[in-house]
Amino acid sequence: MKPASTPAARPGVIVPRAGRPSPAARFQDWLPRLVLSPSIAISLFFVYGFMLWTFILSLTSSRMLPSYEFVGFAQYARLMTSDRWWVASTNLVVFGGLFVAICLVLGLLLAILLDQRIRQEGALRTLYLYPMALSFIVTGVVWKWLLNPGLGIQAMVRGWGFENFRFDWLVDPDMAVYTLVIAAVWQASGFVMALFLAGLRGIDDSILKAAQLDGASLPRIYWRVVIPCLRPVVFSAVMILSHIAIKSFDLVVALTGGGPGYASDLPATFMYAHAFTRAQIGLGSASAMLMLGGVLAILVPYLYSELRSRRHG
Amino acid sequence: MDNVIRRRTIGARVARFSLYAVLILAALFYLMPLVVMLITSVKPLEEITPGTLLSLPREPTLAPWVKAWGEACTGMRCEGVGGYFYNSIAIVVPAVLISTAIGALNGYALTKWRFKGSELVFALMLFGCFIPFQVVLLPMAQTLGWLGLSSSRAGLILVHVVFGIAFTTLFFRNFYVAVPTELISAAKLDGAGFFRIFWRILLPVSAPIVVVSVIWQFTQIWNDFLFGVAFSAHDTQPVTVALNNLVNTSTGAKEYNVDMAAAMIAALPTLVVYVLAGKYFVRGLTAGSVKG
């Protein structure tokens, strides 16, 4: 085995190795590992240990307090037959899909428009991005006010003379989930714009010049040359946005409260409600494990391609 | 010839005009909720129902702000969000400082003192950035109970540090990777130790990434709701939880102006940070996502 004293030595630099290293030198060798060890321990216990723990809880009949009476996958079976879980999962697909898609389109559009040598670009960028600095609770509270049918946008437009204007999604069980999309897009699309803008600025100008010399029109250049160059950005953005969507909890709590009824529940609110307020710890744990599964399903392909491109690049 | 050029410039002008029109419309879309929040928060309650969202207050007043800060009911108590604002500060400041310090040391050890398995350690820790926190809530609640930290500010600080170091380590690791190794190898040959090299060589060049890390952690922890609502009691709640309670407390007439003032109070710290240091904020947001 190699001694631990060689790590950062570049090839060509001779590391003096006179017999046995002194205790002080050996301590120096172990110091980096010593410094890292609390974080490693934290990560092993609080991340991996807790994941395992939650998995174990999901196999038990725990209700109000954790018990360790194992019931196999019965809690997962209960989830599968729970109407509320299906509503929550379907909502996540609808909400997540629309949220990601609209953010991508809006973000890309704004980034391309902003990339046309705009005056006051910095100010506009700041305005597009500031919602990302807010808490989802604040966003939820504000949009709840804006979407309130009696006093919000609906009332305002009716006041302008459009008496039949209807925009009462917040209280409509079929439409409530779309209000989450509106608020979440408002909050996150500016961030996607910033990602795309950084990507656009990174594209080599000579590619664009060449396409222009070939006589390609501007939309065509964007569609055929620029957007394909942005593929890695699209990939990252999809990853981050779907991650935000799966974790969405505060926005639902503040904007719709999961309602009307449980029409706009998401898995995150389902888990919290069952584990913390409805004394269904086993069921809540099972739903948390399925959420983790969802994140892994997105993460693994992402990390795989990241590692591949790093190895090849 | 002349004609063609003129027609083109007119076309270009129209295009340019619509370009700005679209951009300004988009700006209004992003700005509108903030403007409405601000207008509503300084309107007397009597002006809210007859008016509309965008009608300016005829008699602007700071009374809703005063009430939101010190008198409004959040659940059973009616002491406003002021005390919870201090709670947030008391949680955020130590949590940000501790997690940033640990992240800096981790990033340094992982890049400048590589050892067998250091990449694995990094990958192991990085995973913590991605887990949905629902998966740790129940064990965390029990662990905090065992540690005697249930519903305490210290408990919340611990939680934020534990789940923040994955991000801070990522920031510092990616930053220190780009710092040339030659200087450090030379210092090692001269017999400088681990902490001495960190203190003398790495730390002086770390200002930008420290700012990124502090801002990122500050916004994350200030805006946190999930941990706050799960692991706090009445007198240790952060301001986001108090805001949600205030809005959902239904005693008497709904005071939308007070709700909006409370929302502004909860939003102001991160907004101010964003306005003052937006560049670093964006860098933090993109640090994990754009390769570099």
XYZ file of C-alpha atoms in Angstrom:
605
model
C 0.000 0.000 0.000
C 1.128 3.496 -0.746
C 1.845 5.755 2.201
C -0.645 8.560 2.540
C 1.949 11.278 2.108
C 1.917 11.413 -1.693
C -1.497 12.814 -2.531
C -0.927 16.270 -3.938
C 2.650 15.748 -5.062
C 2.977 16.440 -8.756
C 4.965 14.077 -10.881
C 8.534 15.358 -10.858
C 8.376 16.761 -7.363
C 10.443 14.614 -5.121
C 8.829 13.986 -1.811
C 11.492 13.486 0.799
C 11.038 10.163 2.476
C 13.689 9.717 5.095
C 12.975 6.483 6.862
C 9.902 6.436 9.070
C 7.886 9.648 9.037
C 7.822 11.504 12.340
C 4.593 11.370 14.388
C 3.986 15.040 13.563
C 4.231 14.370 9.838
C 1.964 11.392 10.133
C -0.544 13.530 11.987
C -0.415 16.039 9.117
C -1.179 13.228 6.703
C -4.232 12.203 8.618
C -5.435 15.718 9.333
C -7.439 16.161 6.099
C -9.280 12.943 6.779
C -9.818 13.985 10.368
C -11.282 17.311 9.219
C -13.620 15.532 6.817
C -14.692 12.823 9.203
C -17.446 14.744 11.049
C -19.054 15.609 7.721
C -18.733 12.036 6.532
C -20.285 10.818 9.761
C -23.095 13.385 9.449
C -23.743 12.342 5.896
C -23.745 8.635 6.734
C -26.044 9.073 9.697
C -28.368 11.938 8.742
C -28.703 11.150 5.045
C -28.105 7.464 4.454
C -29.031 6.258 7.923
C -32.226 8.300 7.911
C -33.177 7.013 4.473
C -32.802 3.476 5.748
C -34.688 4.379 8.911
C -37.591 5.827 6.943
C -37.600 2.720 4.768
C -37.804 0.545 7.888
C -40.645 2.695 9.252
C -42.463 2.265 5.955
C -42.487 -1.489 6.563
C -44.128 -1.145 9.954
C -47.623 -0.498 11.215
C -46.527 2.752 12.967
C -49.340 5.179 13.550
C -49.012 7.920 16.127
C -45.573 6.809 17.336
C -42.978 4.715 15.548
C -43.484 1.042 16.344
C -41.422 -1.760 14.951
C -44.105 -4.257 14.207
C -43.349 -5.286 10.659
C -46.128 -5.629 8.150
C -44.079 -6.035 4.987
C -45.167 -3.840 2.104
C -48.695 -3.403 3.392
C -48.301 0.388 3.683
C -47.271 0.584 0.021
C -50.300 -1.517 -0.877
C -52.468 0.894 1.105
C -50.946 3.814 -0.773
C -51.769 2.190 -4.087
C -55.410 1.901 -3.121
C -55.597 5.346 -1.536
C -57.587 7.764 -3.635
C -55.825 10.718 -2.048
C -52.391 9.358 -2.976
C -53.477 8.932 -6.590
C -54.807 12.474 -6.671
C -51.488 13.694 -5.237
C -49.400 11.681 -7.713
C -51.508 12.680 -10.698
C -51.294 16.288 -9.563
C -47.514 16.004 -9.405
C -47.389 14.744 -12.993
C -49.692 17.539 -14.187
C -48.059 20.234 -12.083
C -44.496 19.046 -12.690
C -44.977 18.554 -16.417
C -46.581 21.945 -17.021
C -44.228 23.737 -14.642
C -41.110 22.347 -16.307
C -42.409 22.831 -19.850
C -43.645 26.401 -19.374
C -40.519 27.455 -17.489
C -38.336 26.078 -20.284
C -40.271 27.773 -23.085
C -40.648 31.083 -21.256
C -37.067 31.039 -19.990
C -35.633 30.271 -23.405
C -37.788 32.889 -25.113
C -36.840 35.612 -22.640
C -33.168 34.663 -22.810
C -33.136 34.843 -26.618
C -34.957 38.168 -26.605
C -32.647 39.564 -23.942
C -29.638 38.457 -25.974
C -30.448 40.956 -28.779
C -28.295 43.799 -27.400
C -31.067 45.231 -25.299
C -30.727 48.538 -23.507
C -31.187 48.156 -19.754
C -30.580 44.436 -20.010
C -29.259 44.299 -16.441
C -32.360 45.959 -14.997
C -34.708 43.652 -16.910
C -32.734 40.610 -15.840
C -32.972 41.696 -12.215
C -36.749 42.068 -12.533
C -37.168 38.640 -14.119
C -35.100 36.901 -11.501
C -36.069 38.483 -8.196
C -38.991 36.097 -7.423
C -36.410 33.335 -7.010
C -35.142 35.124 -3.890
C -38.531 34.883 -2.195
C -39.860 32.152 0.022
C -42.509 29.956 -1.575
C -44.681 30.909 1.394
C -44.520 34.570 0.375
C -45.230 33.609 -3.236
C -48.188 31.523 -2.119
C -49.605 34.283 0.070
C -49.352 36.877 -2.705
C -50.866 34.688 -5.407
C -53.634 33.601 -3.082
C -54.546 37.269 -2.853
C -54.235 37.846 -6.609
C -56.308 34.763 -7.450
C -58.955 35.393 -4.814
C -62.103 35.550 -7.006
C -63.882 38.177 -4.894
C -61.071 40.708 -4.607
C -58.280 39.664 -6.966
C -57.737 39.578 -10.712
C -61.282 38.361 -11.457
C -62.804 41.284 -9.575
C -60.404 43.735 -11.202
C -61.187 42.620 -14.768
C -64.918 42.616 -14.000
C -64.490 46.151 -12.721
C -63.087 47.111 -16.129
C -66.464 46.196 -17.629
C -66.039 42.517 -18.523
C -68.852 41.363 -16.269
C -68.707 37.709 -17.305
C -64.971 37.283 -16.840
C -64.243 34.171 -14.756
C -60.946 33.317 -13.135
C -61.834 31.345 -10.025
C -59.414 28.448 -10.376
C -58.383 28.761 -6.738
C -61.775 27.526 -5.552
C -62.416 25.121 -8.425
C -61.350 21.544 -7.544
C -60.592 20.755 -11.183
C -58.451 23.842 -11.731
C -56.764 24.477 -8.365
C -53.645 22.562 -9.364
C -53.116 24.994 -12.260
C -52.876 27.912 -9.846
C -49.827 26.143 -8.420
C -48.381 26.092 -11.931
C -48.949 29.833 -12.375
C -47.286 30.766 -9.091
C -44.389 28.346 -9.495
C -43.710 29.501 -13.059
C -43.739 33.088 -11.847
C -41.146 32.217 -9.251
C -38.770 30.007 -11.221
C -38.926 30.996 -14.906
C -36.566 33.938 -14.410
C -34.003 31.535 -13.066
C -34.329 29.360 -16.172
C -33.896 32.524 -18.229
C -30.617 33.202 -16.393
C -29.414 29.661 -17.101
C -30.212 29.970 -20.806
C -28.713 33.437 -21.056
C -25.452 32.139 -19.600
C -25.613 29.299 -22.118
C -26.233 31.685 -25.033
C -23.299 33.867 -24.032
C -21.115 30.786 -24.027
C -21.819 29.896 -27.666
C -18.960 30.590 -30.040
C -19.748 33.610 -32.235
C -18.003 32.119 -35.245
C -20.667 29.411 -35.536
C -23.339 32.092 -35.782
C -21.299 34.136 -38.292
C -20.857 31.085 -40.485
C -24.573 30.353 -40.445
C -25.323 33.980 -41.287
C -22.902 33.918 -44.226
C -24.724 30.858 -45.505
C -27.784 33.089 -45.709
C -29.824 31.360 -43.019
C -32.612 33.457 -41.515
C -32.492 34.408 -37.852
C -35.272 32.079 -36.605
C -33.687 29.280 -38.598
C -30.276 29.925 -37.055
C -31.795 29.781 -33.600
C -33.793 26.664 -34.300
C -31.091 24.696 -36.112
C -27.857 26.003 -34.606
C -28.303 27.806 -31.301
C -30.921 25.710 -29.521
C -29.109 22.414 -30.195
C -26.018 23.990 -28.588
C -28.075 24.622 -25.448
C -28.887 20.969 -24.901
C -26.789 20.606 -21.739
C -28.516 23.675 -20.258
C -31.944 22.224 -21.065
C -30.851 19.043 -19.364
C -29.688 20.820 -16.194
C -32.786 23.013 -16.116
C -35.115 20.025 -16.422
C -33.223 18.346 -13.600
C -33.432 21.321 -11.261
C -37.044 22.147 -12.112
C -38.343 18.625 -11.653
C -36.480 18.518 -8.382
C -38.256 21.711 -7.279
C -41.573 20.217 -8.424
C -41.176 17.002 -6.427
C -40.142 18.918 -3.316
C -42.960 21.488 -3.633
C -44.548 21.708 -0.246
C -44.577 25.278 1.019
C -46.222 26.636 -2.123
C -49.139 24.216 -1.815
C -49.514 24.918 1.899
C -49.594 28.676 1.384
C -51.549 28.905 -1.869
C -54.242 26.229 -1.831
C -53.669 24.324 1.398
C -54.047 21.247 -0.792
C -57.658 22.139 -1.356
C -60.445 22.441 -2.153
C -60.719 19.176 -0.233
C -57.526 17.448 -1.295
C -57.877 18.364 -4.956
C -54.470 20.083 -5.163
C -52.478 17.807 -2.852
C -48.961 16.868 -3.914
C -46.936 13.913 -2.562
C -44.954 16.285 -0.312
C -48.101 17.591 1.389
C -49.582 14.095 1.478
C -46.517 12.850 3.329
C -46.544 15.699 5.824
C -50.263 15.412 6.499
C -50.094 11.675 7.172
C -46.849 11.575 9.116
C -47.388 14.650 11.275
C -51.056 15.477 11.598
C -53.022 12.312 10.810
C -50.916 9.897 12.897
C -50.122 7.595 9.994
C -46.348 7.376 10.311
C -46.083 4.089 8.427
C -48.077 5.352 5.478
C -46.269 8.693 5.492
C -42.908 6.918 5.416
C -43.987 4.794 2.481
C -44.986 7.924 0.562
C -41.631 9.534 1.408
C -39.815 6.498 0.018
C -41.791 6.752 -3.219
C -40.813 10.431 -3.457
C -37.195 9.418 -3.056
C -37.703 6.878 -5.804
C -39.048 9.625 -8.039
C -36.013 11.825 -7.402
C -33.631 8.937 -8.080
C -35.413 8.172 -11.347
C -34.528 11.678 -12.525
C -31.138 11.919 -10.858
C -29.522 8.691 -11.946
C -29.721 9.315 -15.711
C -28.509 12.874 -15.087
C -25.479 11.836 -13.048
C -24.748 9.046 -15.501
C -24.567 11.421 -18.449
C -22.619 13.971 -16.383
C -19.966 11.388 -15.539
C -19.846 10.114 -19.111
C -19.363 13.558 -20.591
C -16.681 14.329 -18.032
C -14.804 11.173 -18.899
C -15.024 11.880 -22.616
C -14.592 15.631 -22.407
C -32.259 51.082 -53.769
C -32.975 53.878 -51.339
C -36.508 52.565 -51.035
C -35.367 49.059 -50.149
C -33.128 50.323 -47.395
C -35.854 52.455 -45.925
C -38.337 49.617 -45.996
C -35.841 47.403 -44.237
C -35.180 49.923 -41.525
C -38.895 50.345 -40.958
C -39.235 46.577 -40.675
C -36.285 46.477 -38.321
C -37.791 49.256 -36.272
C -41.097 47.440 -35.937
C -39.241 44.296 -34.910
C -37.189 46.250 -32.409
C -40.297 47.899 -31.012
C -42.146 44.612 -30.555
C -39.041 43.127 -28.977
C -39.037 45.808 -26.292
C -42.815 45.548 -25.925
C -42.591 41.827 -25.169
C -39.712 42.320 -22.750
C -41.518 45.078 -20.877
C -44.725 43.044 -20.716
C -42.748 40.201 -19.199
C -41.204 42.598 -16.691
C -44.706 43.755 -15.711
C -45.772 40.141 -15.200
C -42.905 39.545 -12.777
C -43.297 42.899 -11.093
C -47.086 42.932 -10.655
C -47.353 40.688 -7.559
C -44.699 42.699 -5.730
C -46.419 45.971 -6.623
C -49.810 44.642 -5.546
C -48.300 43.368 -2.310
C -46.745 46.747 -1.612
C -49.863 48.779 -2.532
C -52.159 46.545 -0.497
C -49.879 46.670 2.529
C -50.279 50.454 2.850
C -54.038 50.616 2.166
C -56.542 51.103 4.958
C -58.907 48.128 5.176
C -61.925 50.220 4.111
C -60.296 50.905 0.730
C -59.628 47.261 -0.093
C -63.084 45.877 -0.867
C -64.370 48.799 -2.955
C -61.032 49.261 -4.748
C -59.184 46.897 -7.055
C -55.763 45.284 -6.879
C -53.989 48.109 -8.634
C -55.896 51.117 -7.347
C -53.531 53.299 -5.366
C -54.328 53.992 -1.719
C -56.081 57.331 -1.217
C -54.847 57.578 2.339
C -51.686 55.522 2.564
C -50.952 54.246 6.050
C -48.251 52.250 7.768
C -50.722 50.877 10.304
C -50.893 47.420 8.611
C -47.094 47.140 8.903
C -47.200 48.100 12.567
C -49.950 45.599 13.191
C -48.217 42.831 11.222
C -45.009 43.398 13.158
C -46.394 43.601 16.666
C -50.102 42.808 17.053
C -51.505 40.485 14.413
C -52.613 37.009 15.476
C -50.576 34.012 14.423
C -52.651 31.149 15.707
C -53.439 31.500 19.387
C -51.132 34.421 20.088
C -51.457 37.969 18.890
C -47.960 39.384 18.968
C -47.307 39.880 15.265
C -44.423 38.409 13.306
C -41.708 40.553 14.888
C -40.634 37.966 17.429
C -40.533 35.281 14.754
C -38.417 37.559 12.597
C -35.850 37.554 15.404
C -36.174 33.772 15.647
C -35.289 33.523 11.969
C -32.236 35.719 12.495
C -31.169 33.694 15.528
C -31.436 30.490 13.472
C -30.033 31.782 10.190
C -26.879 33.529 11.399
C -25.220 30.611 13.248
C -26.434 28.051 10.705
C -24.995 30.042 7.787
C -21.656 30.672 9.483
C -21.150 27.108 10.686
C -22.177 25.446 7.433
C -20.013 27.803 5.380
C -16.971 27.209 7.595
C -17.376 23.437 7.421
C -17.954 23.590 3.677
C -14.768 25.606 3.176
C -12.635 23.131 5.136
C -14.258 20.185 3.369
C -13.737 21.682 -0.064
C -10.110 22.416 0.792
C -9.394 18.935 2.128
C -11.121 17.319 -0.842
C -9.175 19.219 -3.478
C -5.757 20.006 -2.062
C -5.172 16.924 0.063
C -6.610 14.264 -2.143
C -6.414 10.788 -0.777
C -7.597 7.415 -1.855
C -11.353 7.566 -1.882
C -11.670 11.359 -1.602
C -13.760 11.471 -4.788
C -16.020 8.824 -3.308
C -16.391 10.883 -0.138
C -17.399 13.865 -2.253
C -19.950 11.847 -4.226
C -21.304 10.454 -0.977
C -21.806 13.916 0.478
C -23.117 15.421 -2.757
C -26.079 13.081 -2.700
C -27.361 15.041 0.290
C -28.132 17.943 -2.090
C -30.685 15.905 -3.930
C -32.761 13.957 -1.444
C -36.338 15.098 -0.878
C -36.298 16.162 2.761
C -39.528 14.295 3.451
C -37.382 11.191 3.624
C -35.484 12.466 6.685
C -38.282 14.235 8.565
C -39.470 11.442 10.854
C -36.045 10.116 11.920
C -34.891 13.707 12.416
C -37.817 14.425 14.725
C -36.930 11.409 16.824
C -33.197 12.181 16.851
C -33.826 15.758 17.933
C -35.929 14.345 20.756
C -33.086 12.093 21.883
C -30.656 14.991 21.766
C -33.039 17.062 23.870
C -33.306 19.606 21.046
C -36.962 19.127 20.089
C -38.688 22.380 19.148
C -35.615 24.427 19.986
C -33.701 26.954 17.922
C -30.525 24.950 18.478
C -32.281 21.952 16.956
C -33.231 23.934 13.856
C -29.683 25.264 13.568
C -28.400 21.694 13.698
C -30.840 20.572 11.002
C -29.891 23.427 8.680
C -26.178 22.832 9.192
C -26.502 19.091 8.626
C -28.400 19.475 5.359
C -26.539 22.600 4.272
C -22.990 21.276 4.239
C -23.651 19.208 1.119
C -24.198 22.475 -0.777
C -21.414 24.480 0.834
C -18.943 21.639 0.288
C -19.980 21.542 -3.366
C -19.425 25.305 -3.757
C -15.993 25.332 -2.146
C -14.844 22.128 -3.764
C -15.677 23.421 -7.250
C -13.973 26.725 -6.462
C -10.783 25.284 -4.961
C -10.366 22.799 -7.798
C -9.498 25.772 -10.001
C -6.893 27.205 -7.591
C -3.440 26.212 -8.887
C -1.812 23.415 -6.916
C 1.784 24.605 -7.464
C 1.692 27.124 -4.639
C 0.358 24.554 -2.249
C 2.885 21.899 -3.213
C 5.640 24.439 -2.660
C 4.230 25.383 0.729
C 4.026 21.716 1.663
C 7.681 21.238 0.761
C 8.477 24.184 2.988
C 6.827 22.307 5.803
C 3.627 24.346 6.076
C 0.809 22.359 7.621
C -2.812 21.797 6.719
C -4.353 24.746 8.535
C -1.472 27.114 7.832
C -1.831 26.575 4.079
C -5.587 27.030 4.302
C -5.261 30.201 6.335
C -2.419 31.795 4.360
C -3.022 30.664 0.782
C -6.603 29.510 0.237
C -8.629 31.776 2.480
C -7.279 35.067 1.087
C -8.540 34.152 -2.410
C -11.862 32.735 -1.240
C -13.874 35.947 -0.871
C -16.136 35.410 -3.922
C -17.074 31.852 -3.021
C -17.615 32.748 0.627
C -20.092 35.383 -0.529
C -21.824 32.886 -2.824
C -22.054 30.319 -0.050
C -23.271 32.782 2.577
C -25.943 34.193 0.270
C -27.106 30.771 -0.847
C -27.358 29.451 2.695
C -28.962 32.653 3.898
C -31.759 32.509 1.311
C -32.267 28.779 1.723
C -32.534 28.881 5.497
C -34.462 32.133 5.710
C -37.003 30.826 3.197
C -37.233 27.365 4.721
C -40.686 26.279 5.758
C -40.625 22.482 5.918
C -38.054 22.117 8.713
C -39.431 25.170 10.460
C -42.960 23.829 10.619
C -41.896 20.288 11.495
C -39.332 21.009 14.209
C -40.427 24.155 16.030
C -42.843 25.148 18.749
C -44.761 28.381 19.288
C -41.864 30.421 20.567
C -39.164 29.083 18.239
C -40.948 29.317 14.892
C -39.199 31.047 12.005
C -40.939 33.913 10.249
C -42.137 31.842 7.274
C -44.146 29.611 9.599
C -45.516 32.618 11.464
C -46.529 34.249 8.176
C -48.421 31.140 7.138
C -50.158 30.995 10.525
C -51.030 34.678 10.355
C -52.621 34.330 6.928
C -54.587 31.253 7.994
C -55.796 32.639 11.309
C -59.433 33.500 10.908
C -60.647 35.689 13.710
C -62.968 38.486 12.692
C -62.628 40.293 9.372
C -59.846 39.200 7.040
C -57.195 41.904 7.015
C -55.560 41.498 3.662
C -53.456 44.602 4.137
C -51.907 43.104 7.275
C -51.320 39.808 5.445
C -49.463 41.631 2.692
C -47.434 43.684 5.149
C -46.398 40.495 6.948
C -45.471 38.901 3.623
C -43.335 41.957 2.805
C -41.620 41.720 6.194
C -40.825 38.046 5.612
C -39.614 38.747 2.077
C -37.521 41.865 2.696
C -34.261 40.335 3.982
C -33.781 38.049 0.990
C -34.955 40.752 -1.420
C -32.431 43.198 -0.007
C -29.658 40.621 -0.304
C -30.716 39.939 -3.877
C -30.698 43.613 -4.835
C -27.334 44.236 -3.171
C -25.561 41.100 -4.334
C -27.606 39.740 -7.222
C -24.523 38.664 -9.135
C -23.450 36.284 -6.386
C -26.981 35.084 -5.903
C -27.160 34.000 -9.535
C -23.757 32.368 -9.263
C -24.944 30.320 -6.295
C -28.078 29.251 -8.129
C -26.122 28.116 -11.127
C -23.110 26.682 -9.283
C -24.458 23.178 -9.118
C -26.110 23.200 -12.498
C -23.788 24.776 -15.051
C -20.626 22.852 -15.506
C -17.498 24.482 -14.273
